[in-house]
Short mmCIF file of C-alpha atoms in Angstrom, two decimals:
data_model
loop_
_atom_site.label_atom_id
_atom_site.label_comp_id
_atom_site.label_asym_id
_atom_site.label_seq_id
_atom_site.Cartn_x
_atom_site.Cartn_y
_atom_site.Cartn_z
CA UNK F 1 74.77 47.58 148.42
CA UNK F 2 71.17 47.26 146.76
CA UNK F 3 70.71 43.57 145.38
CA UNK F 4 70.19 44.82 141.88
CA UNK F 5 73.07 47.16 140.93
CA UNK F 6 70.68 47.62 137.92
CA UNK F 7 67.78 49.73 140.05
CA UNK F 8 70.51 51.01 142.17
CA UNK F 9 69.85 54.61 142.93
CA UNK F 10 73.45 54.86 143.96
CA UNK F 11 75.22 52.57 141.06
CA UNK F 12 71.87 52.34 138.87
CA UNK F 13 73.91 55.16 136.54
CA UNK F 14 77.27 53.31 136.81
CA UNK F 15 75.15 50.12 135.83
CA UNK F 16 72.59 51.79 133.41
CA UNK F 17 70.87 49.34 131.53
CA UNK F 18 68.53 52.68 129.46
CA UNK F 19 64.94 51.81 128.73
CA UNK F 20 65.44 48.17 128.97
CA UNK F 21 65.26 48.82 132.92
CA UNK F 22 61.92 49.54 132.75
CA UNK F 23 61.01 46.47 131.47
CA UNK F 24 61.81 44.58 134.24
CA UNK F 25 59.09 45.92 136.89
CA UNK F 26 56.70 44.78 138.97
CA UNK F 27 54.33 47.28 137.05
CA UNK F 28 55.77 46.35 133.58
CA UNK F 29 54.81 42.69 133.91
CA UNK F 30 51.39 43.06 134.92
CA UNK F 31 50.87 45.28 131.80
CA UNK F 32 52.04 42.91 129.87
CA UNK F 33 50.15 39.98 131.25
CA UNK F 34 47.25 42.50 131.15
CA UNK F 35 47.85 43.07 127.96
CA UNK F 36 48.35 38.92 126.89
CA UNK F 37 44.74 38.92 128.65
CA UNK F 38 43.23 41.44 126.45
CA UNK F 39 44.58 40.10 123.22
CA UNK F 40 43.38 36.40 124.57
CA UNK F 41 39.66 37.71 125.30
CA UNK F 42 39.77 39.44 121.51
CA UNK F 43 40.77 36.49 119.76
CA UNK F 44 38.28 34.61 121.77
CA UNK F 45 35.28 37.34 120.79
CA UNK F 46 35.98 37.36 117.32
CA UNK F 47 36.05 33.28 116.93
CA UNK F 48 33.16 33.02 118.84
CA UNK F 49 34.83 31.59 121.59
CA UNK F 50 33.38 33.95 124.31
CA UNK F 51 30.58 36.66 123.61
CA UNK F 52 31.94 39.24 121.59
CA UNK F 53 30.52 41.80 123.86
CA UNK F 54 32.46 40.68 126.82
CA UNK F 55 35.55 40.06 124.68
CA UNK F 56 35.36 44.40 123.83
CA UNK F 57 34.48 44.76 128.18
CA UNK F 58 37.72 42.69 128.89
CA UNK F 59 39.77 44.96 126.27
CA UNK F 60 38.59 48.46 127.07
CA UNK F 61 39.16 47.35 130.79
CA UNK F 62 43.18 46.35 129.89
CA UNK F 63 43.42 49.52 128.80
CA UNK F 64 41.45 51.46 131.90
CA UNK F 65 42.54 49.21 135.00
CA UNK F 66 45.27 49.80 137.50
CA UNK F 67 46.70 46.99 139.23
CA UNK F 68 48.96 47.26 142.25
CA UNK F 69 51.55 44.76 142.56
CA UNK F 70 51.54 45.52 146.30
CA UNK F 71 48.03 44.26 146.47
CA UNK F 72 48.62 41.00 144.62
CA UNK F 73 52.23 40.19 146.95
CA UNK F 74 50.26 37.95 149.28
CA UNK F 75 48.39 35.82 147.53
CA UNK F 76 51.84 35.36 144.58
CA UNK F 77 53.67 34.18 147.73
CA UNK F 78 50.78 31.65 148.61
CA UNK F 79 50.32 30.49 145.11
CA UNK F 80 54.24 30.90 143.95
CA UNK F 81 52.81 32.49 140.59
CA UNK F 82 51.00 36.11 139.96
CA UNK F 83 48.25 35.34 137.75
CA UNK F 84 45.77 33.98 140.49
CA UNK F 85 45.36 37.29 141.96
CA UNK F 86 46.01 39.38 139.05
CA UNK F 87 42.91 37.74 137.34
CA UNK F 88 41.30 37.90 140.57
CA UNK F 89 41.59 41.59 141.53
CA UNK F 90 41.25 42.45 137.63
CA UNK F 91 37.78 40.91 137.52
CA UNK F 92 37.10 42.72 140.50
CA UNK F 93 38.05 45.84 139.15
CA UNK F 94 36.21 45.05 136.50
CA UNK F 95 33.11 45.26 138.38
CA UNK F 96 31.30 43.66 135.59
CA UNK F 97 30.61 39.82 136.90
CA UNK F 98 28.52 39.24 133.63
CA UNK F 99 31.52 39.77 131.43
CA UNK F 100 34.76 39.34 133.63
CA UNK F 101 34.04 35.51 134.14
CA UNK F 102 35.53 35.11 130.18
CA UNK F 103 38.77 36.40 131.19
CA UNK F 104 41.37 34.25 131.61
CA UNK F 105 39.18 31.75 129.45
CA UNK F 106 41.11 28.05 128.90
CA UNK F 107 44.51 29.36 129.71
CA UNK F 108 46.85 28.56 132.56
CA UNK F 109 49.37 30.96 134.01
CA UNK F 110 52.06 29.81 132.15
CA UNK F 111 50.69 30.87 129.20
CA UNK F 112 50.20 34.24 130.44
CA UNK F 113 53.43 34.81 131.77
CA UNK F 114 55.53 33.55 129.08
CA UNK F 115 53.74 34.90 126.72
CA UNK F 116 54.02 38.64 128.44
CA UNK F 117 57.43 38.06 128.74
CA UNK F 118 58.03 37.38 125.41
CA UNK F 119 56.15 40.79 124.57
CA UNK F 120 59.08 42.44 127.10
CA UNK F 121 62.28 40.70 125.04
CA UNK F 122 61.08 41.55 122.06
CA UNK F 123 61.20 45.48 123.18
CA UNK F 124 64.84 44.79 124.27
CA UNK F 125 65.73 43.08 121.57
CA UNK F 126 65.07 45.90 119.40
CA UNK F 127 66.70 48.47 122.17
CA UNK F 128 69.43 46.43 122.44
CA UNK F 129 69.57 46.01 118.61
CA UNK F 130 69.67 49.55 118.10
CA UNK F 131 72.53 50.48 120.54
CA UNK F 132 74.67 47.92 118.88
CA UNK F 133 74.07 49.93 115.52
CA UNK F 134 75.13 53.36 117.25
CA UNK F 135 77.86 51.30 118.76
CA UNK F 136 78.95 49.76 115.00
CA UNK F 137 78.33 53.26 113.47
CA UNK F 138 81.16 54.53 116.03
CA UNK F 139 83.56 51.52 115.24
CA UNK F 140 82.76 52.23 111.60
CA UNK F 141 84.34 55.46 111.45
CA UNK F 142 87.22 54.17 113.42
CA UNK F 143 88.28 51.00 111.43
CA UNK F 144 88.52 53.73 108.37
CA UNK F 145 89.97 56.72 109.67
CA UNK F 146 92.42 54.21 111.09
CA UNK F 147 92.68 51.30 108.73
CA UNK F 148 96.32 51.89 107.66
CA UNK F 149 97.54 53.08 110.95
CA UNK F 150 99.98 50.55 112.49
CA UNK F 151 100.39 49.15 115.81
CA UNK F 152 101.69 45.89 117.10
CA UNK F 153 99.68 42.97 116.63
CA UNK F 154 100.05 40.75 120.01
CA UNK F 155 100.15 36.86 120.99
CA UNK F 156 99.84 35.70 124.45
CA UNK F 157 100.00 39.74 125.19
CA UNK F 158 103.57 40.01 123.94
CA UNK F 159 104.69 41.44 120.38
CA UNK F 160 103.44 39.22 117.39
CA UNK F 161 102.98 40.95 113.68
CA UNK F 162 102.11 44.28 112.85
CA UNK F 163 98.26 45.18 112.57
CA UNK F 164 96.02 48.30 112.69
CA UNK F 165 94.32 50.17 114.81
CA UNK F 166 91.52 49.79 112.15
CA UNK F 167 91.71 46.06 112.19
CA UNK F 168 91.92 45.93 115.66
CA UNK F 169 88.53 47.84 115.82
CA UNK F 170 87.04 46.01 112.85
CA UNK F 171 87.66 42.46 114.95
CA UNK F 172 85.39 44.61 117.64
CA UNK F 173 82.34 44.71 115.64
CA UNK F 174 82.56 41.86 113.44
CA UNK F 175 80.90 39.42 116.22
CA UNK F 176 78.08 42.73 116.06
CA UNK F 177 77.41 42.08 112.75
CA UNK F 178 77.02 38.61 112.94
CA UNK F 179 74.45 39.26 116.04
CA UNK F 180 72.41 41.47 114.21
CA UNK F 181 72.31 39.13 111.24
CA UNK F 182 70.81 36.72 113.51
CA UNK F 183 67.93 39.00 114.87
CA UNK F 184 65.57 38.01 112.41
CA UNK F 185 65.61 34.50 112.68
CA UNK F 186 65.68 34.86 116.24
CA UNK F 187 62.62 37.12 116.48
CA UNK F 188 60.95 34.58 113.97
CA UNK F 189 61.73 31.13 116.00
CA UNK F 190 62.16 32.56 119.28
CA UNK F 191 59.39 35.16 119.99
CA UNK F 192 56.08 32.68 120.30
CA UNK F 193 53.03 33.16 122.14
CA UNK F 194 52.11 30.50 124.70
CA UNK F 195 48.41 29.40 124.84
CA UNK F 196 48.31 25.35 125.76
CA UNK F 197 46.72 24.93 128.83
CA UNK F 198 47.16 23.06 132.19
CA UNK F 199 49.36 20.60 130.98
CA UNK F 200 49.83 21.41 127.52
CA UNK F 201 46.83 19.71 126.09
CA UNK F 202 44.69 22.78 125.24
CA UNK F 203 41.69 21.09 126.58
CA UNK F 204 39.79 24.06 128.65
CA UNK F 205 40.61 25.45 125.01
CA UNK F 206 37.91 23.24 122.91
CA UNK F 207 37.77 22.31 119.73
CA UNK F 208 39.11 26.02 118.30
CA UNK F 209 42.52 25.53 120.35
CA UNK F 210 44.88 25.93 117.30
CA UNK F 211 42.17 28.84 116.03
CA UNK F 212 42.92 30.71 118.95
CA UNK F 213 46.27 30.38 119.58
CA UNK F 214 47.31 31.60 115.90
CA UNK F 215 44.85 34.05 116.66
CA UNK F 216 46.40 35.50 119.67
CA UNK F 217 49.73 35.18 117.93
CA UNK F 218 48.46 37.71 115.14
CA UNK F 219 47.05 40.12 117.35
CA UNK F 220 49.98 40.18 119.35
CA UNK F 221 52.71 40.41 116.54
CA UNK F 222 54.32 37.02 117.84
CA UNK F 223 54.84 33.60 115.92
CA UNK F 224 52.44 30.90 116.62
CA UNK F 225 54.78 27.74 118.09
CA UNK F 226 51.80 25.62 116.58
CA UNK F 227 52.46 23.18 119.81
CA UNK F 228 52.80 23.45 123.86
CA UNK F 229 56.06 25.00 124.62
CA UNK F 230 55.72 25.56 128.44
CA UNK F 231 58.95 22.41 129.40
CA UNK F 232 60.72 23.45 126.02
CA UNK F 233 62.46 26.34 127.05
CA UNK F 234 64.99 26.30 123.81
CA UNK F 235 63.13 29.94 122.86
CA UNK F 236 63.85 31.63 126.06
CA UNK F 237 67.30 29.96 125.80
CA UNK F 238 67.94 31.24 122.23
CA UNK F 239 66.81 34.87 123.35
CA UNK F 240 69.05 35.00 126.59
CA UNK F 241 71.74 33.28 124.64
CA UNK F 242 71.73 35.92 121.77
CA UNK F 243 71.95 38.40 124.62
CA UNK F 244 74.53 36.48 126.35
CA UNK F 245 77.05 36.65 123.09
CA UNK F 246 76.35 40.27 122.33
CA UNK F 247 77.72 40.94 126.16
CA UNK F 248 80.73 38.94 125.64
CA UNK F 249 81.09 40.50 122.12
CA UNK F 250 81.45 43.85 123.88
CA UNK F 251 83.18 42.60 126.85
CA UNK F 252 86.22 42.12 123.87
CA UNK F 253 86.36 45.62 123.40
CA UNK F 254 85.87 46.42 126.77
CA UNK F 255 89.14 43.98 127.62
CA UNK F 256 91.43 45.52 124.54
CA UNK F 257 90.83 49.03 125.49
CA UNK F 258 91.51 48.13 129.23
CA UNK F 259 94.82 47.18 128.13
CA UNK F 260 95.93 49.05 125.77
CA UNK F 261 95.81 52.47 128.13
CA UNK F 262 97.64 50.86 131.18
CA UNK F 263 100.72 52.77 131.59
CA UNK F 264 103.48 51.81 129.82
CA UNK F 265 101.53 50.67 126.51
CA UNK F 266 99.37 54.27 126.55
CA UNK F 267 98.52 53.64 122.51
CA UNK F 268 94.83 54.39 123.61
CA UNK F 269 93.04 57.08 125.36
CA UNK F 270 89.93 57.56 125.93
CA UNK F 271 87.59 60.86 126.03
CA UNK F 272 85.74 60.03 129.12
CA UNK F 273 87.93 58.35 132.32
CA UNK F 274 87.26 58.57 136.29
CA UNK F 275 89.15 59.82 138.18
CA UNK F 276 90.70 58.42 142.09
CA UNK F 277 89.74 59.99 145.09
CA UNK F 278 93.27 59.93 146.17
CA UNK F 279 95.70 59.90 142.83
CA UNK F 280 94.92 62.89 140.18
CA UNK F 281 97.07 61.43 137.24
CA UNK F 282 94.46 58.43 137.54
CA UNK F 283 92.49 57.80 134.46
CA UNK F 284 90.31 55.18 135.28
CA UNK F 285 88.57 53.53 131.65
CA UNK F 286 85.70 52.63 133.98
CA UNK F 287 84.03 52.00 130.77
CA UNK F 288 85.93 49.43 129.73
CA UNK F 289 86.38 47.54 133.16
CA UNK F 290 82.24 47.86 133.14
CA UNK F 291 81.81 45.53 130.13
CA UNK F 292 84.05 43.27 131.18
CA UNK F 293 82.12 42.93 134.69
CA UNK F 294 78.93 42.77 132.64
CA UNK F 295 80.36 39.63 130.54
CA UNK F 296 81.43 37.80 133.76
CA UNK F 297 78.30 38.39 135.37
CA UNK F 298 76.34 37.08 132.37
CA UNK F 299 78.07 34.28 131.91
CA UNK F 300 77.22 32.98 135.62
CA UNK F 301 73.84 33.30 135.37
CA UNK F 302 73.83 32.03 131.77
CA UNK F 303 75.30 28.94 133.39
CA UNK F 304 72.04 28.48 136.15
CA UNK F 305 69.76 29.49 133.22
CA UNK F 306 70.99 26.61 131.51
CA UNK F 307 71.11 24.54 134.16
CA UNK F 308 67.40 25.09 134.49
CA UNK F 309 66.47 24.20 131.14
CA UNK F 310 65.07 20.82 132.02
CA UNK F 311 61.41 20.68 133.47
CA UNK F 312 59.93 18.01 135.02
CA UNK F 313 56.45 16.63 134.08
CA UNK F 314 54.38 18.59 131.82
CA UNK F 315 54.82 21.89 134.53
CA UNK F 316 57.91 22.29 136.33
CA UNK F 317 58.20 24.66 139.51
CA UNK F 318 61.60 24.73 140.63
CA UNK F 319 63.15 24.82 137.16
CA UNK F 320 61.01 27.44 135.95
CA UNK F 321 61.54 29.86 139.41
CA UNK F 322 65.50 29.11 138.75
CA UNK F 323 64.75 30.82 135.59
CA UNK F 324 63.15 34.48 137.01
CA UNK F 325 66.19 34.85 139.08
CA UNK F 326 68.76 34.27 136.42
CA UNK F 327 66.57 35.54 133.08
CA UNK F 328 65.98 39.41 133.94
CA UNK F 329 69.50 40.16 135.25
CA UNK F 330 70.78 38.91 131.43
CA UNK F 331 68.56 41.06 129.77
CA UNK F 332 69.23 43.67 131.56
CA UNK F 333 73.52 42.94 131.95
CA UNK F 334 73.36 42.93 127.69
CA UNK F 335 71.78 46.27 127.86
CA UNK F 336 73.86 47.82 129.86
CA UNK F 337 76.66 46.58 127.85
CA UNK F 338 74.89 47.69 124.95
CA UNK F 339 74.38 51.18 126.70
CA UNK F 340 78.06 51.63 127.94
CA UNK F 341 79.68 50.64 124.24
CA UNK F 342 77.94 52.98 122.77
CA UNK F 343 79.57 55.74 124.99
CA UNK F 344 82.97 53.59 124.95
CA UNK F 345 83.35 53.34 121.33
CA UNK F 346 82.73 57.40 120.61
CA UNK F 347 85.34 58.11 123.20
CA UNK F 348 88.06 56.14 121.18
CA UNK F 349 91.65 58.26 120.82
CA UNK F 350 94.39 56.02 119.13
CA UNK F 351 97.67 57.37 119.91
CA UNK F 352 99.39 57.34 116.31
CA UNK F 353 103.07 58.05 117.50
CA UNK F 354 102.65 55.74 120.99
CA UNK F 355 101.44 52.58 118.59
CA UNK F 356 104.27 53.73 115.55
CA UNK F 357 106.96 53.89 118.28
CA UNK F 358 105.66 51.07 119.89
CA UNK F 359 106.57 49.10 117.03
CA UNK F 360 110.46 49.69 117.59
CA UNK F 361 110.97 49.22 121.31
CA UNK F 362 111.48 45.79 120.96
CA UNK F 363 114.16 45.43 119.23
CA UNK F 364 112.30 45.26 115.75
CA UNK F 365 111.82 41.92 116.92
CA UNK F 366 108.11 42.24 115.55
CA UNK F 367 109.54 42.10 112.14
CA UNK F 368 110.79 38.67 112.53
CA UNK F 369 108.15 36.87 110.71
CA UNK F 370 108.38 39.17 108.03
CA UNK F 371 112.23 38.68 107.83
CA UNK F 372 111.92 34.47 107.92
CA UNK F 373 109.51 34.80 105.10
CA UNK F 374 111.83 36.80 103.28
CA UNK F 375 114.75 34.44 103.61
CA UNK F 376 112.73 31.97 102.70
CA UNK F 377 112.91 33.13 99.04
CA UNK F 378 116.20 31.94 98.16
CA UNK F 379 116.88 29.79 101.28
CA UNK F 380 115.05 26.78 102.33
CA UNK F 381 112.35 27.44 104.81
CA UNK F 382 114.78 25.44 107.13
CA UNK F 383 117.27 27.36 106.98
CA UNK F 384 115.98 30.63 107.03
CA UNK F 385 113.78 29.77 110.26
CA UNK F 386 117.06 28.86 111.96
CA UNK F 387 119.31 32.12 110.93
CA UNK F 388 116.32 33.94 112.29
CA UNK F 389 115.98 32.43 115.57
CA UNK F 390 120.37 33.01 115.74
CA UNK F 391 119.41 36.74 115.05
CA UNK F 392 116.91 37.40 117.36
CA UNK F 393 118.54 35.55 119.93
CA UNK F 394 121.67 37.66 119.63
CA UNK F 395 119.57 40.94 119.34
CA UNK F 396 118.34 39.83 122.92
CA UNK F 397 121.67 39.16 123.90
CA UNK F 398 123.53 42.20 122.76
CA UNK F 399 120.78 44.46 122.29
CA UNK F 400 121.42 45.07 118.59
CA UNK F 401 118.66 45.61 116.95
CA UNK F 402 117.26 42.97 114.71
CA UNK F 403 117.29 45.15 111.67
CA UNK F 404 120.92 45.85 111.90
CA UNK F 405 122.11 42.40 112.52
CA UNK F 406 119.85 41.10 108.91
CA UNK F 407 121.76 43.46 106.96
CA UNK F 408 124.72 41.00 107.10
CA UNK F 409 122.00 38.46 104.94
CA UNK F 410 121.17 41.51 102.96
CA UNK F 411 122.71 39.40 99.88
CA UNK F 412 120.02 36.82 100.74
CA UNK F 413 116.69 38.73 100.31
CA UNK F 414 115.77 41.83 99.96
CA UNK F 415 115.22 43.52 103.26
CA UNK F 416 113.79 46.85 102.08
CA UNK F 417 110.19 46.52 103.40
CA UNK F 418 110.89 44.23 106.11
CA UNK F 419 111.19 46.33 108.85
CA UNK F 420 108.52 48.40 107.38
CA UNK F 421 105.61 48.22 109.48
CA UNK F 422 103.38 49.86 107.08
CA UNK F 423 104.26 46.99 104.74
CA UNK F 424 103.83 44.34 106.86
CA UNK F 425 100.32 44.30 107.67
CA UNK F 426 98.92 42.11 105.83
CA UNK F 427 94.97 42.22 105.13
CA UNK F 428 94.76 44.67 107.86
CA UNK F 429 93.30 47.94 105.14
CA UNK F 430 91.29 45.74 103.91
CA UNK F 431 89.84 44.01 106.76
CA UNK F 432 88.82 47.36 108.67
CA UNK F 433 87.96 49.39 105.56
CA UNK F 434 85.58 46.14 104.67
CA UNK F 435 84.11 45.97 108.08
CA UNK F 436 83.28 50.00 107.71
CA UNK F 437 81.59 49.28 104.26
CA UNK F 438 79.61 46.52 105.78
CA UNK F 439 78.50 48.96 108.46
CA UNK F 440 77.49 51.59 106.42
CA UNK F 441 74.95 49.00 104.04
CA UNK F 442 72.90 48.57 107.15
CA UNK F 443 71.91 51.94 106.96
#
């Protein structure tokens, strides 16, 4: 088995984590850290920092140079971080000495790198955020064709209260919403450039440090931290966290649709299944079981993320490799999961007379709130609590339905839209029909 299911050519489809994949490359992060460079050597130029002549070299030659990581795997090994021999073999490429000895000017390789990462979440944030949308846009429709169709609520995974399907769904995407709320706040605090120096001092900087920092910031479309961040790592944490809930927001679905196409429930199907190499009535909702995996295998590395939050000194080592190990595979777990909802909820197929029938197999014993409540009208709460608990014992004794055996308290309350499922649902129209017109404003 590959060690990244992710770049799997075998499971990479099963696992496919879409465009965000490609952010997560050898190739990919030198661009980027190119990139950081070229920005760096502009703001530089047009403060006066460096000439302004070699600050326009250093950009036309981000744009023109090909590093290969191959070249640089050496000397990364030797010095535990890239940006030695990426500056190195860039200035060489260069083949300009008079102008390539401003690049890299008054920064450290922390700065680089977190800074070019930052440039690589903030693409999957936004692919991410946009495959939530398609996902919401799916639910949507759902929660509204279905907001008034009824199916039994569960507690503990036995029979609680009615619901609806559209409810059901709505609860999916609510935790979405509230996610995408957050984005820009997130992308405002969380997305900074890095440009602090050595040990955070900004000294190789001079005396336009702040200058060029909110400098690189603009030119780079990223907030300016106005301070060192490189032992704070609460914006990388707030990122991976974001993209840590919206994988365990999907993982719900994921879980709910699992179980509610077992055999023996059946009040879901879905439009695309595998199959068994062995057993042709299998359905598989690999779908499903997918996000689910995803969520567990988040939450792991989450847990060594966080673990790794706390850096010694002004520079940590260890802390700071714990977090390349952990950070990609959570970007690119919450885009798969954002990839595989997508497909999950367009596939949805409520089974109208599995959930309605569904509803009755137990005796009407679902209804049993409903009925307590009703009692409760002209009866003390009391009392009505305990002629309900009789009842449904004796309908589990006898196997009388719970309906017939109220209709000797028929006197008591009226009973006519107890057992009515479609009556009993409380909020459940409104909740999914208000989720769908909260949806549809986004657009």
């Amino acid at each position: 088995m590959a060690a990244s299911l992710f770049e799997s050519q075998l499971y990479g489809g099963a696992f496919n984590a879409g465009d965000a994949g490609r952010l997560f490359s050898d190739s990919a992060e030198i661009r980027a850290m190119l990139l950081v460079e070229g920005a760096l050597a502009k703001a530089q130029g047009a403060l006066g920092v460096i000439p302004e002549i070699s600050a326009a070299a250093i950009q036309r030659a981000v744009m023109e140079v090909a590093i290969d990581p191959g070249a640089l795997r050496a000397e990364t090994a030797q010095n535990g971080v890239p940006v030695p021999a990426l500056v190195s073999a860039f200035r060489a490429e260069m083949n300009a000495p008079e102008h390539a000895q401003y690049v890299h000017w008054g920064a450290t390789s922390q700065d680089i790198m977190d800074t070019a990462l930052m440039l690589r979440l903030r693409q999957a944030l936004g692919l991410i955020e946009e495959n939530l949308k398609n996902t919401l846009s799916h639910l949507a429709e759902q929660a509204e064709t279905n907001a008034a169709l009824p199916m039994a609520g569960r507690s503990f995974g036995l029979h609680a209260t009615p619901t609806s399907f559209g409810a059901v769904v709505a609860s999916w995407g609510a935790p979405l919403l509230d996610l995408l709320d957050e984005l820009p706040e997130l992308r405002r605090t969380s997305l900074l450039v890095s440009l602090s120096g050595a040990v955070g001092t900004a000294s190789a900087l001079g005396p336009k440090a702040d200058a060029q920092r909110a400098e690189l910031a603009k030119g780079l479309a990223l907030s300016d931290p106005g301070r060192s961040w490189h032992t704070d790592r609460g914006p990388v944490l707030r990122i991976l966290g974001w993209m840590h809930r919206a994988t365990l927001a999907l993982s719900k679905m994921g879980l709910d649709c699992h179980a509610m196409v077992q055999t023996g429930i059946a009040t879901l199907r879905l439009a695309q299944t595998g199959s068994s190499s062995t057993m042709p009535h299998k359905q598989n909702p690999v779908a499903a079981a997918k996000l689910v995996a995803l969520a567990q295998h988040s939450t792991g590395l989450n847990a060594s993320l966080q673990s790794a939050a706390t850096h010694q000194y002004q520079r940590d080592a260890g802390a700071w490799f714990t977090e390349w190990l952990c950070l990609p595979q959570i970007v690119l777990a919450a885009a798969s999961a954002a990839e595989t909802a997508v497909g999950l909820s367009a596939a949805l197929q409520p089974q109208d007379a599995q959930m309605r029938g569904e509803l009755s197999q137990n005796l009407d014993l679902i209804h049993a709130e409903a009925l307590t409540f009703a009692l409760a009208q002209s009866l003390t709460r009391t009392q009505a609590q305990d002629i309900v608990k009789a009842l449904c014992k004796e309908a589990t004794e006898t196997g009388v339905p719970l309906s017939q055996l109220a209709q000797k308290h028929a006197s008591e309350a009226d009973l006519t839209a107890v057992f009515k499922a479609d009556a009993q649902m409380g909020q459940s129209r409104e909740t999914a029909n208000n989720f769908a017109q909260t949806v549809r404003a986004l657009a």
